[in-house]
mmCIF file of C-alpha atoms in Angstrom:
data_model
loop_
_atom_site.group_PDB
_atom_site.id
_atom_site.type_symbol
_atom_site.label_atom_id
_atom_site.label_comp_id
_atom_site.label_asym_id
_atom_site.label_seq_id
_atom_site.Cartn_x
_atom_site.Cartn_y
_atom_site.Cartn_z
ATOM 1 C CA MET A 381 -20.316 52.944 24.154
ATOM 2 C CA PRO A 382 -17.606 50.088 25.384
ATOM 3 C CA LYS A 383 -14.838 49.159 22.966
ATOM 4 C CA ARG A 384 -13.844 45.552 21.884
ATOM 5 C CA HIS A 385 -10.184 44.970 21.714
ATOM 6 C CA GLY A 386 -9.848 48.713 22.033
ATOM 7 C CA LEU A 387 -11.698 49.381 18.882
ATOM 8 C CA SER A 388 -14.685 52.193 18.780
ATOM 9 C CA ALA A 389 -17.955 51.215 17.171
ATOM 10 C CA THR A 390 -17.136 53.360 14.336
ATOM 11 C CA THR A 391 -13.810 51.611 13.438
ATOM 12 C CA LEU A 392 -15.683 48.160 13.681
ATOM 13 C CA LYS A 393 -18.476 49.708 11.269
ATOM 14 C CA ARG A 394 -15.918 50.667 8.671
ATOM 15 C CA LEU A 395 -14.091 47.577 8.852
ATOM 16 C CA GLU A 396 -17.525 45.704 8.331
ATOM 17 C CA HIS A 397 -18.430 47.508 5.149
ATOM 18 C CA ALA A 398 -14.773 47.191 3.944
ATOM 19 C CA SER A 399 -14.471 43.353 4.492
ATOM 20 C CA GLY A 400 -15.495 42.557 0.612
ATOM 21 C CA SER A 401 -12.740 45.003 -0.728
ATOM 22 C CA LEU A 402 -10.280 43.664 1.696
ATOM 23 C CA ALA A 403 -10.696 40.046 0.534
ATOM 24 C CA SER A 404 -10.908 41.272 -2.945
ATOM 25 C CA ALA A 405 -7.429 42.955 -2.352
ATOM 26 C CA SER A 406 -6.215 39.824 -0.658
ATOM 27 C CA VAL A 407 -7.076 37.555 -3.818
ATOM 28 C CA ALA A 408 -5.578 40.238 -6.264
ATOM 29 C CA ALA A 409 -2.354 40.049 -4.301
ATOM 30 C CA MET A 410 -2.403 36.205 -4.675
ATOM 31 C CA GLU A 411 -2.755 36.198 -8.520
ATOM 32 C CA GLU A 412 0.002 38.941 -8.612
ATOM 33 C CA ARG A 413 2.349 37.459 -6.015
ATOM 34 C CA LEU A 414 1.815 33.731 -6.544
ATOM 35 C CA PRO A 415 2.501 32.374 -10.028
ATOM 36 C CA TRP A 416 0.753 28.779 -9.208
ATOM 37 C CA PHE A 417 -2.556 30.766 -7.972
ATOM 38 C CA GLY A 418 -2.826 32.284 -11.255
ATOM 39 C CA ARG A 419 -2.948 29.037 -13.183
ATOM 40 C CA LEU A 420 -5.841 27.777 -11.125
ATOM 41 C CA PRO A 421 -9.091 27.686 -12.912
ATOM 42 C CA ALA A 422 -11.584 30.462 -12.490
ATOM 43 C CA ASP A 423 -14.043 28.526 -10.352
ATOM 44 C CA GLN A 424 -11.030 27.572 -7.932
ATOM 45 C CA ARG A 425 -10.050 31.082 -7.648
ATOM 46 C CA ALA A 426 -13.777 32.112 -6.901
ATOM 47 C CA SER A 427 -13.771 29.686 -4.178
ATOM 48 C CA VAL A 428 -10.564 30.997 -2.551
ATOM 49 C CA LEU A 429 -12.342 34.455 -2.581
ATOM 50 C CA LEU A 430 -15.550 33.288 -1.177
ATOM 51 C CA ILE A 431 -13.138 31.603 1.702
ATOM 52 C CA THR A 432 -11.351 34.808 1.866
ATOM 53 C CA GLN A 433 -14.501 36.905 2.207
ATOM 54 C CA THR A 434 -15.894 34.684 5.000
ATOM 55 C CA GLY A 435 -12.671 34.972 6.698
ATOM 56 C CA ALA A 436 -12.817 38.833 6.379
ATOM 57 C CA ALA A 437 -16.253 38.803 7.667
ATOM 58 C CA GLY A 438 -15.104 36.526 10.625
ATOM 59 C CA PHE A 439 -12.473 39.060 11.471
ATOM 60 C CA VAL A 440 -14.956 41.689 12.054
ATOM 61 C CA ALA A 441 -17.327 39.267 14.110
ATOM 62 C CA TRP A 442 -14.238 38.279 16.173
ATOM 63 C CA LEU A 443 -13.226 41.706 16.835
ATOM 64 C CA ARG A 444 -16.864 42.406 18.041
ATOM 65 C CA ASP A 445 -16.679 39.074 20.467
ATOM 66 C CA SER A 446 -13.374 37.077 20.739
ATOM 67 C CA LYS A 447 -15.114 34.535 22.697
ATOM 68 C CA GLU A 448 -16.744 33.132 19.570
ATOM 69 C CA ALA A 449 -13.071 32.975 17.759
ATOM 70 C CA LEU A 450 -13.041 29.212 17.494
ATOM 71 C CA LYS A 451 -16.279 28.946 16.110
ATOM 72 C CA LEU A 452 -15.984 31.688 13.321
ATOM 73 C CA THR A 453 -12.358 30.568 12.224
ATOM 74 C CA ALA A 454 -13.836 27.369 11.757
ATOM 75 C CA ASP A 455 -16.621 28.673 9.592
ATOM 76 C CA ALA A 456 -13.966 30.442 7.439
ATOM 77 C CA PHE A 457 -12.668 27.148 6.533
ATOM 78 C CA ARG A 458 -15.766 25.118 6.840
ATOM 79 C CA GLY A 459 -15.329 24.394 2.751
ATOM 80 C CA ALA A 460 -11.808 23.788 3.135
ATOM 81 C CA PRO A 461 -11.980 19.960 3.194
ATOM 82 C CA THR A 462 -14.145 19.336 0.228
ATOM 83 C CA GLU A 463 -12.781 22.162 -1.748
ATOM 84 C CA LEU A 464 -9.318 23.577 -1.096
ATOM 85 C CA SER A 465 -7.831 20.190 0.071
ATOM 86 C CA ARG A 466 -8.437 18.692 -3.382
ATOM 87 C CA TRP A 467 -6.279 21.074 -5.375
ATOM 88 C CA ILE A 468 -4.222 23.130 -2.807
ATOM 89 C CA SER A 469 -1.486 21.858 -0.698
ATOM 90 C CA LEU A 470 -1.548 22.667 3.007
ATOM 91 C CA ARG A 471 1.866 24.551 2.471
ATOM 92 C CA GLN A 472 0.243 26.582 -0.247
ATOM 93 C CA ALA A 473 -2.903 27.064 1.736
ATOM 94 C CA VAL A 474 -0.793 28.511 4.588
ATOM 95 C CA GLY A 475 0.929 30.690 1.923
ATOM 96 C CA LEU A 476 -2.557 32.062 1.129
ATOM 97 C CA VAL A 477 -3.473 32.882 4.524
ATOM 98 C CA ARG A 478 0.059 34.515 5.111
ATOM 99 C CA LEU A 479 -0.480 36.854 2.238
ATOM 100 C CA ALA A 480 -3.877 37.595 3.033
ATOM 101 C CA ILE A 481 -2.732 38.448 6.428
ATOM 102 C CA GLU A 482 0.056 40.828 4.964
ATOM 103 C CA VAL A 483 -2.660 42.690 2.859
ATOM 104 C CA PHE A 484 -4.841 43.272 5.923
ATOM 105 C CA GLU A 485 -1.916 44.572 7.905
ATOM 106 C CA GLU A 486 -1.174 47.228 4.968
ATOM 107 C CA GLN A 487 -4.749 48.328 4.614
ATOM 108 C CA LEU A 488 -5.938 48.225 8.123
ATOM 109 C CA PRO A 489 -4.329 51.682 9.342
ATOM 110 C CA ALA A 490 -6.762 53.576 6.815
ATOM 111 C CA PHE A 491 -9.679 52.241 9.170
ATOM 112 C CA ALA A 492 -8.142 53.163 12.543
ATOM 113 C CA ALA A 493 -9.478 56.376 14.106
ATOM 114 C CA THR A 494 -6.288 56.975 16.300
ATOM 115 C CA GLU A 495 -3.005 55.457 16.897
ATOM 116 C CA ALA A 496 -4.087 53.192 19.703
ATOM 117 C CA GLU A 497 -6.848 51.604 17.425
ATOM 118 C CA HIS A 498 -4.215 51.101 14.732
ATOM 119 C CA ALA A 499 -2.112 49.263 16.982
ATOM 120 C CA ALA A 500 -4.941 47.107 18.388
ATOM 121 C CA LEU A 501 -6.179 46.487 14.904
ATOM 122 C CA ILE A 502 -2.542 45.065 13.927
ATOM 123 C CA GLU A 503 -2.480 43.083 17.095
ATOM 124 C CA GLY A 504 -5.981 41.478 16.323
ATOM 125 C CA ILE A 505 -5.317 40.438 12.687
ATOM 126 C CA LEU A 506 -1.993 38.796 13.939
ATOM 127 C CA ARG A 507 -3.936 36.835 16.590
ATOM 128 C CA TYR A 508 -7.063 35.910 14.195
ATOM 129 C CA GLY A 509 -4.235 35.054 11.549
ATOM 130 C CA ARG A 510 -2.896 32.335 13.978
ATOM 131 C CA GLU A 511 -6.462 31.336 14.593
ATOM 132 C CA ILE A 512 -7.173 30.744 10.590
ATOM 133 C CA ALA A 513 -3.767 28.837 10.309
ATOM 134 C CA PHE A 514 -4.638 26.556 13.049
ATOM 135 C CA ALA A 515 -8.021 26.227 11.547
ATOM 136 C CA ALA A 516 -6.721 25.550 8.072
ATOM 137 C CA ALA A 517 -4.577 22.962 9.498
ATOM 138 C CA ASN A 518 -7.197 21.305 11.416
ATOM 139 C CA SER A 519 -9.419 21.194 8.105
ATOM 140 C CA TYR A 520 -6.345 19.540 6.360
ATOM 141 C CA ALA A 521 -5.837 16.910 8.879
ATOM 142 C CA ALA A 522 -9.434 15.965 8.999
ATOM 143 C CA ALA A 523 -9.521 15.795 4.937
ATOM 144 C CA ALA A 524 -6.358 13.745 5.120
ATOM 145 C CA GLU A 525 -8.039 11.297 7.660
ATOM 146 C CA ALA A 526 -10.801 10.926 5.579
ATOM 147 C CA ARG A 527 -8.906 10.397 2.449
ATOM 148 C CA GLY A 528 -6.508 7.754 4.651
ATOM 149 C CA ALA A 529 -9.785 5.894 5.637
ATOM 150 C CA TRP A 530 -11.049 5.788 2.226
ATOM 151 C CA ASP A 531 -7.620 4.610 1.072
ATOM 152 C CA ALA A 532 -7.740 1.983 3.366
ATOM 153 C CA ARG A 533 -11.032 0.573 2.411
ATOM 154 C CA LEU A 534 -10.168 0.817 -1.299
ATOM 155 C CA GLU A 535 -6.949 -1.051 -0.552
ATOM 156 C CA ALA A 536 -8.992 -3.819 1.380
ATOM 157 C CA LEU A 537 -11.213 -4.154 -1.904
ATOM 158 C CA VAL A 538 -8.302 -4.414 -4.115
ATOM 159 C CA VAL A 539 -6.579 -7.094 -2.214
ATOM 160 C CA ASP A 540 -10.059 -8.935 -1.835
ATOM 161 C CA GLY A 541 -10.606 -8.697 -5.395
ATOM 162 C CA ILE A 542 -7.182 -10.196 -6.095
ATOM 163 C CA VAL A 543 -7.638 -12.973 -3.616
ATOM 164 C CA ARG A 544 -11.381 -13.736 -5.267
ATOM 165 C CA GLY A 545 -10.122 -13.324 -8.782
ATOM 166 C CA ASP A 546 -12.537 -10.548 -9.537
ATOM 167 C CA ALA A 547 -12.786 -8.795 -13.087
ATOM 168 C CA GLU A 548 -9.002 -7.786 -13.495
ATOM 169 C CA GLU A 549 -10.107 -4.207 -14.829
ATOM 170 C CA SER A 550 -11.992 -3.018 -11.638
ATOM 171 C CA VAL A 551 -8.828 -4.382 -9.529
ATOM 172 C CA LEU A 552 -6.419 -2.471 -11.573
ATOM 173 C CA SER A 553 -8.504 0.857 -11.783
ATOM 174 C CA ARG A 554 -8.630 0.650 -8.172
ATOM 175 C CA ALA A 555 -4.914 -0.272 -7.637
ATOM 176 C CA ALA A 556 -3.885 2.750 -9.839
ATOM 177 C CA ALA A 557 -5.959 5.140 -7.649
ATOM 178 C CA LEU A 558 -3.949 4.159 -4.765
ATOM 179 C CA GLY A 559 -0.686 4.916 -6.655
ATOM 180 C CA TRP A 560 0.298 1.256 -7.514
ATOM 181 C CA ASP A 561 1.856 0.552 -11.099
ATOM 182 C CA PRO A 562 -0.167 -2.368 -12.597
ATOM 183 C CA ALA A 563 2.800 -3.357 -14.810
ATOM 184 C CA THR A 564 5.253 -3.977 -11.883
ATOM 185 C CA PRO A 565 5.727 -7.764 -10.775
ATOM 186 C CA ALA A 566 3.693 -8.673 -7.584
ATOM 187 C CA THR A 567 4.163 -11.400 -5.176
ATOM 188 C CA VAL A 568 1.453 -12.384 -2.172
ATOM 189 C CA LEU A 569 2.174 -13.071 1.292
ATOM 190 C CA VAL A 570 -0.183 -14.970 3.577
ATOM 191 C CA GLY A 571 -0.067 -15.636 7.148
ATOM 192 C CA ASN A 572 -1.177 -14.819 10.571
ATOM 193 C CA PRO A 573 -1.489 -11.176 11.548
ATOM 194 C CA GLY A 574 0.786 -9.865 14.180
ATOM 195 C CA SER A 575 -1.893 -8.315 16.337
ATOM 196 C CA ASP A 576 -5.843 -8.176 16.991
ATOM 197 C CA ASP A 577 -5.503 -4.725 16.235
ATOM 198 C CA PRO A 578 -5.870 -3.976 12.505
ATOM 199 C CA PRO A 579 -4.135 -0.432 12.709
ATOM 200 C CA THR A 580 -1.272 -1.849 14.447
ATOM 201 C CA VAL A 581 -0.741 -4.418 11.902
ATOM 202 C CA VAL A 582 -1.139 -1.802 8.947
ATOM 203 C CA PHE A 583 1.474 0.228 11.103
ATOM 204 C CA GLU A 584 3.957 -2.713 11.253
ATOM 205 C CA VAL A 585 3.594 -3.675 7.617
ATOM 206 C CA ARG A 586 3.952 -0.228 6.295
ATOM 207 C CA SER A 587 7.071 0.359 8.546
ATOM 208 C CA ARG A 588 8.997 -2.849 7.384
ATOM 209 C CA ALA A 589 7.956 -2.054 3.695
ATOM 210 C CA ALA A 590 9.177 1.397 3.833
ATOM 211 C CA ARG A 591 12.544 -0.079 5.201
ATOM 212 C CA VAL A 592 12.977 -2.348 2.370
ATOM 213 C CA GLY A 593 11.615 0.177 -0.042
ATOM 214 C CA ARG A 594 8.757 -1.673 -1.578
ATOM 215 C CA ALA A 595 5.127 -0.881 -2.305
ATOM 216 C CA VAL A 596 2.566 -3.075 -0.586
ATOM 217 C CA LEU A 597 -0.962 -3.532 -0.531
ATOM 218 C CA LEU A 598 -2.342 -5.370 2.620
ATOM 219 C CA SER A 599 -5.957 -6.605 4.085
ATOM 220 C CA VAL A 600 -6.532 -8.269 7.364
ATOM 221 C CA GLN A 601 -9.208 -10.631 6.575
ATOM 222 C CA GLY A 602 -10.377 -12.344 9.673
ATOM 223 C CA SER A 603 -7.618 -14.629 11.037
ATOM 224 C CA ARG A 604 -5.128 -14.016 8.040
ATOM 225 C CA LEU A 605 -2.903 -11.117 6.938
ATOM 226 C CA VAL A 606 -2.730 -10.950 2.993
ATOM 227 C CA ILE A 607 0.171 -8.753 1.679
ATOM 228 C CA VAL A 608 0.743 -7.953 -1.887
ATOM 229 C CA VAL A 609 4.498 -7.059 -2.327
ATOM 230 C CA ALA A 610 5.563 -5.074 -5.396
ATOM 231 C CA GLY A 611 8.701 -5.887 -7.558
ATOM 232 C CA PRO A 612 10.862 -8.851 -8.101
ATOM 233 C CA THR A 613 11.393 -11.283 -5.134
ATOM 234 C CA GLU A 614 13.768 -13.737 -6.877
ATOM 235 C CA GLY A 615 17.056 -13.497 -8.563
ATOM 236 C CA THR A 616 19.353 -11.224 -6.677
ATOM 237 C CA LEU A 617 20.146 -11.779 -3.038
ATOM 238 C CA LYS A 618 18.604 -8.362 -2.137
ATOM 239 C CA ASP A 619 15.604 -9.267 -3.805
ATOM 240 C CA GLN A 620 15.298 -12.638 -2.131
ATOM 241 C CA GLU A 621 15.506 -11.260 1.073
ATOM 242 C CA ILE A 622 12.611 -8.650 0.561
ATOM 243 C CA LEU A 623 10.065 -11.523 1.464
ATOM 244 C CA ALA A 624 11.998 -12.519 4.798
ATOM 245 C CA LYS A 625 12.183 -9.002 5.947
ATOM 246 C CA LEU A 626 8.469 -8.442 5.392
ATOM 247 C CA SER A 627 7.663 -11.808 7.057
ATOM 248 C CA VAL A 628 8.495 -10.095 10.473
ATOM 249 C CA ALA A 629 5.429 -8.147 10.365
ATOM 250 C CA PHE A 630 3.250 -11.439 10.631
ATOM 251 C CA GLY A 631 2.471 -13.098 13.903
ATOM 252 C CA ASP A 632 3.572 -16.635 14.865
ATOM 253 C CA GLY A 633 2.989 -19.252 12.466
ATOM 254 C CA PRO A 634 3.917 -20.039 8.760
ATOM 255 C CA VAL A 635 4.214 -17.452 6.205
ATOM 256 C CA VAL A 636 3.766 -18.664 2.446
ATOM 257 C CA ALA A 637 4.563 -16.638 -0.600
ATOM 258 C CA GLY A 638 2.982 -17.387 -3.814
ATOM 259 C CA PRO A 639 5.050 -17.127 -6.978
ATOM 260 C CA THR A 640 6.158 -13.603 -8.345
ATOM 261 C CA VAL A 641 3.869 -12.874 -11.433
ATOM 262 C CA ASP A 642 4.958 -10.253 -14.171
ATOM 263 C CA THR A 643 1.518 -7.906 -13.527
ATOM 264 C CA LEU A 644 -0.800 -7.132 -10.849
ATOM 265 C CA ALA A 645 -3.395 -8.637 -13.027
ATOM 266 C CA GLU A 646 -2.121 -12.130 -12.489
ATOM 267 C CA ALA A 647 -1.897 -11.725 -8.852
ATOM 268 C CA HIS A 648 -4.732 -13.732 -8.455
ATOM 269 C CA ARG A 649 -2.825 -16.801 -9.429
ATOM 270 C CA SER A 650 -0.179 -16.027 -6.644
ATOM 271 C CA ALA A 651 -2.916 -15.496 -4.295
ATOM 272 C CA VAL A 652 -4.391 -18.953 -4.877
ATOM 273 C CA GLU A 653 -1.078 -20.741 -4.555
ATOM 274 C CA ALA A 654 -0.098 -18.768 -1.481
ATOM 275 C CA LEU A 655 -3.296 -19.708 0.409
ATOM 276 C CA SER A 656 -3.391 -23.432 -1.034
ATOM 277 C CA GLY A 657 0.236 -23.378 0.641
ATOM 278 C CA LEU A 658 -1.190 -21.951 3.967
ATOM 279 C CA ARG A 659 -3.821 -24.601 4.267
ATOM 280 C CA ALA A 660 -1.122 -27.375 3.450
ATOM 281 C CA VAL A 661 2.006 -26.019 5.276
ATOM 282 C CA VAL A 662 1.029 -27.875 8.228
ATOM 283 C CA GLY A 663 2.108 -31.121 6.817
ATOM 284 C CA TRP A 664 5.495 -29.842 6.811
ATOM 285 C CA PRO A 665 6.443 -28.844 10.424
ATOM 286 C CA SER A 666 9.819 -27.658 9.541
ATOM 287 C CA ALA A 667 8.977 -25.532 6.826
ATOM 288 C CA PRO A 668 10.923 -22.468 6.559
ATOM 289 C CA ARG A 669 9.406 -18.896 6.911
ATOM 290 C CA PRO A 670 8.450 -17.735 4.626
ATOM 291 C CA VAL A 671 8.201 -20.620 2.478
ATOM 292 C CA ARG A 672 7.282 -20.580 -1.232
ATOM 293 C CA SER A 673 4.033 -22.217 -2.350
ATOM 294 C CA GLY A 674 5.988 -24.093 -5.094
ATOM 295 C CA GLU A 675 7.966 -26.004 -2.183
ATOM 296 C CA LEU A 676 4.773 -27.192 -0.804
ATOM 297 C CA LEU A 677 3.430 -29.086 -3.655
ATOM 298 C CA PRO A 678 3.596 -32.618 -1.981
ATOM 299 C CA GLU A 679 1.480 -31.302 0.913
ATOM 300 C CA ARG A 680 -0.709 -29.437 -1.384
ATOM 301 C CA ALA A 681 -1.303 -32.267 -3.822
ATOM 302 C CA LEU A 682 -1.966 -34.660 -0.503
ATOM 303 C CA ALA A 683 -4.236 -31.859 0.678
ATOM 304 C CA GLY A 684 -6.443 -32.169 -2.796
ATOM 305 C CA ASP A 685 -5.265 -29.063 -4.516
ATOM 306 C CA PRO A 686 -5.581 -30.106 -8.295
ATOM 307 C CA ASP A 687 -3.320 -27.347 -9.385
ATOM 308 C CA ALA A 688 -0.422 -28.798 -7.145
ATOM 309 C CA GLU A 689 -1.033 -32.211 -8.913
ATOM 310 C CA ARG A 690 -1.138 -30.523 -12.565
ATOM 311 C CA LEU A 691 2.369 -28.788 -11.461
ATOM 312 C CA LEU A 692 3.876 -31.979 -10.026
ATOM 313 C CA ILE A 693 3.274 -33.546 -13.449
ATOM 314 C CA ASP A 694 4.151 -30.584 -15.547
ATOM 315 C CA GLU A 695 7.247 -29.640 -13.742
ATOM 316 C CA ILE A 696 8.540 -33.242 -12.844
ATOM 317 C CA ALA A 697 6.892 -36.279 -14.474
ATOM 318 C CA ARG A 698 6.499 -35.019 -18.069
ATOM 319 C CA PRO A 699 10.311 -33.870 -18.176
ATOM 320 C CA LEU A 700 11.306 -37.180 -16.941
ATOM 321 C CA GLU A 701 9.080 -39.284 -19.284
ATOM 322 C CA ALA A 702 10.185 -37.056 -22.347
ATOM 323 C CA ALA A 703 14.000 -37.411 -21.487
ATOM 324 C CA GLY A 704 13.464 -41.209 -21.948
ATOM 325 C CA GLY A 705 12.790 -44.514 -19.879
ATOM 326 C CA THR A 706 16.328 -44.614 -18.639
ATOM 327 C CA LEU A 707 16.166 -41.557 -16.223
ATOM 328 C CA LEU A 708 12.708 -42.187 -15.254
ATOM 329 C CA GLN A 709 13.682 -46.054 -14.424
ATOM 330 C CA THR A 710 16.753 -44.852 -12.654
ATOM 331 C CA VAL A 711 15.213 -42.209 -10.382
ATOM 332 C CA GLU A 712 12.067 -44.667 -9.327
ATOM 333 C CA THR A 713 14.873 -47.375 -8.460
ATOM 334 C CA TYR A 714 16.835 -45.057 -6.327
ATOM 335 C CA LEU A 715 14.118 -43.929 -4.305
ATOM 336 C CA GLU A 716 12.627 -47.495 -4.210
ATOM 337 C CA GLY A 717 16.053 -48.403 -2.821
ATOM 338 C CA GLY A 718 16.154 -45.824 0.041
ATOM 339 C CA GLY A 719 18.400 -43.698 -1.775
ATOM 340 C CA VAL A 720 21.216 -45.794 -1.515
ATOM 341 C CA LEU A 721 23.591 -45.372 -4.530
ATOM 342 C CA GLU A 722 25.161 -48.867 -4.699
ATOM 343 C CA THR A 723 21.897 -50.485 -4.212
ATOM 344 C CA CYS A 724 20.359 -48.843 -7.308
ATOM 345 C CA ALA A 725 23.548 -49.645 -9.376
ATOM 346 C CA ARG A 726 23.341 -53.179 -8.586
ATOM 347 C CA THR A 727 19.510 -53.205 -9.245
ATOM 348 C CA LEU A 728 20.144 -51.488 -12.731
ATOM 349 C CA VAL A 729 23.314 -53.696 -13.475
ATOM 350 C CA VAL A 730 25.182 -50.290 -14.232
ATOM 351 C CA HIS A 731 28.269 -48.705 -12.571
ATOM 352 C CA PRO A 732 27.707 -46.458 -9.641
ATOM 353 C CA ASN A 733 29.020 -43.379 -11.700
ATOM 354 C CA THR A 734 26.380 -43.986 -14.405
ATOM 355 C CA VAL A 735 23.628 -43.653 -11.541
ATOM 356 C CA ARG A 736 25.438 -40.388 -10.310
ATOM 357 C CA TYR A 737 25.378 -39.101 -13.974
ATOM 358 C CA ARG A 738 21.500 -39.882 -14.273
ATOM 359 C CA LEU A 739 20.917 -38.259 -10.960
ATOM 360 C CA ARG A 740 22.628 -35.186 -12.085
ATOM 361 C CA ARG A 741 20.264 -35.132 -15.251
ATOM 362 C CA VAL A 742 17.140 -35.689 -13.267
ATOM 363 C CA ALA A 743 18.180 -32.716 -11.182
ATOM 364 C CA ASP A 744 19.090 -30.674 -14.336
ATOM 365 C CA LEU A 745 15.544 -31.370 -15.640
ATOM 366 C CA THR A 746 13.442 -31.059 -12.565
ATOM 367 C CA GLY A 747 15.299 -28.775 -10.231
ATOM 368 C CA ARG A 748 15.057 -31.857 -7.845
ATOM 369 C CA HIS A 749 17.998 -34.107 -6.724
ATOM 370 C CA PRO A 750 17.183 -37.382 -5.422
ATOM 371 C CA ALA A 751 19.907 -37.252 -3.071
ATOM 372 C CA ASP A 752 18.200 -34.516 -1.244
ATOM 373 C CA ALA A 753 15.751 -35.917 1.305
ATOM 374 C CA ARG A 754 12.952 -32.810 0.536
ATOM 375 C CA ASP A 755 13.302 -33.028 -3.147
ATOM 376 C CA ALA A 756 13.220 -37.045 -2.740
ATOM 377 C CA LEU A 757 9.760 -36.612 -1.201
ATOM 378 C CA ILE A 758 8.851 -34.304 -4.011
ATOM 379 C CA LEU A 759 9.761 -36.525 -6.619
ATOM 380 C CA ARG A 760 8.404 -39.352 -5.121
ATOM 381 C CA ILE A 761 5.061 -37.682 -4.820
ATOM 382 C CA ALA A 762 5.102 -36.315 -8.324
ATOM 383 C CA LEU A 763 5.660 -39.594 -9.821
ATOM 384 C CA THR A 764 2.809 -41.303 -7.729
ATOM 385 C CA VAL A 765 0.477 -38.341 -8.893
ATOM 386 C CA ALA A 766 1.239 -38.961 -12.543
ATOM 387 C CA ARG A 767 0.727 -42.765 -11.907
ATOM 388 C CA LEU A 768 -2.569 -42.141 -10.496
ATOM 389 C CA ALA A 769 -3.567 -39.420 -13.340
ATOM 390 C CA LYS A 770 -2.549 -41.845 -16.320
ATOM 391 C CA ALA A 771 -4.743 -44.628 -14.219
ATOM 392 C CA ARG A 772 -7.786 -42.198 -14.416
ATOM 393 C CA GLY A 773 -7.030 -41.364 -18.169
ATOM 394 C CA LEU A 774 -6.198 -37.903 -17.195
ATOM 395 C CA TRP A 775 -2.571 -37.825 -18.694
#
């Protein structure tokens, strides 16, 4: 009778009958030599035993017909993506394969009828072990790809939920599944994607985020890219540079950042303001990149954003009115006079230094100095919005 791999039919028959005991001996060695394996629940150890038995039976079949090696080794790890990869890392799986091969090498000589068959068995188990290791790596790679695709879909759902303002419990639970700390501050960035190919966009954003050491959630929503950035983006110079560095991942056109909120549960507010700013930023052609949504309040108010109108009133008009009529009268006169200090002083019949002092008080109260062209526009729009709100009885 012809031999396969230099083995007689008698030796192959012995191996076939002993495949179960070889698998059991391998699992026993795993429990003895690998402390982490012994801590696995019984059902998980039983799964490893089943896969090992399949591998042992596959070895005998492989010895009979090596042309079927790829199919047989794939069968041995058919359950790995759905079972092993959930609770055993690839490094640990390779360790199990190595240990099983060592056990096989120790026990195979007992089944060889001759020295030549002994050598053939050793060579066979080494080659088969290599095939098993490759099959395990392929299984884990496929599982990782599947998890990656699922994570991408879950991430898109989280970002979409933030934009739409879905129930925060569902958004937070999904974000937690992605490893996001719900208690960390968050800032939403919006703009045009840098490519028509979503995977390219994701790679670029992830690369930039890794360089600045920040976690991000992102989603390409048609013609816009939405990124949620973890951590503070105000305060220190390093924090302020985070958004500028991430903006490089966007395509041509403006990039708008919403306000930094305390937790992910409040990120919807940052998203709403960022998207409102993105719609209105066309009104400020020289806007920086990125530009904060708070810097676009005049354009947003002119575009019909009621939240921007409210913020202009709360942040500028109310503080000025609460400070007394003198400051409000001074800033209105200064703006109406074209920002000329002396003209304002003559109109109010005060010394120019008095006007300077009052303008500094305006800047302290509102964060906007009337002598700055951009701040002057914001002050003018804010006072106009306030007067309109009073006329409509809304304030």
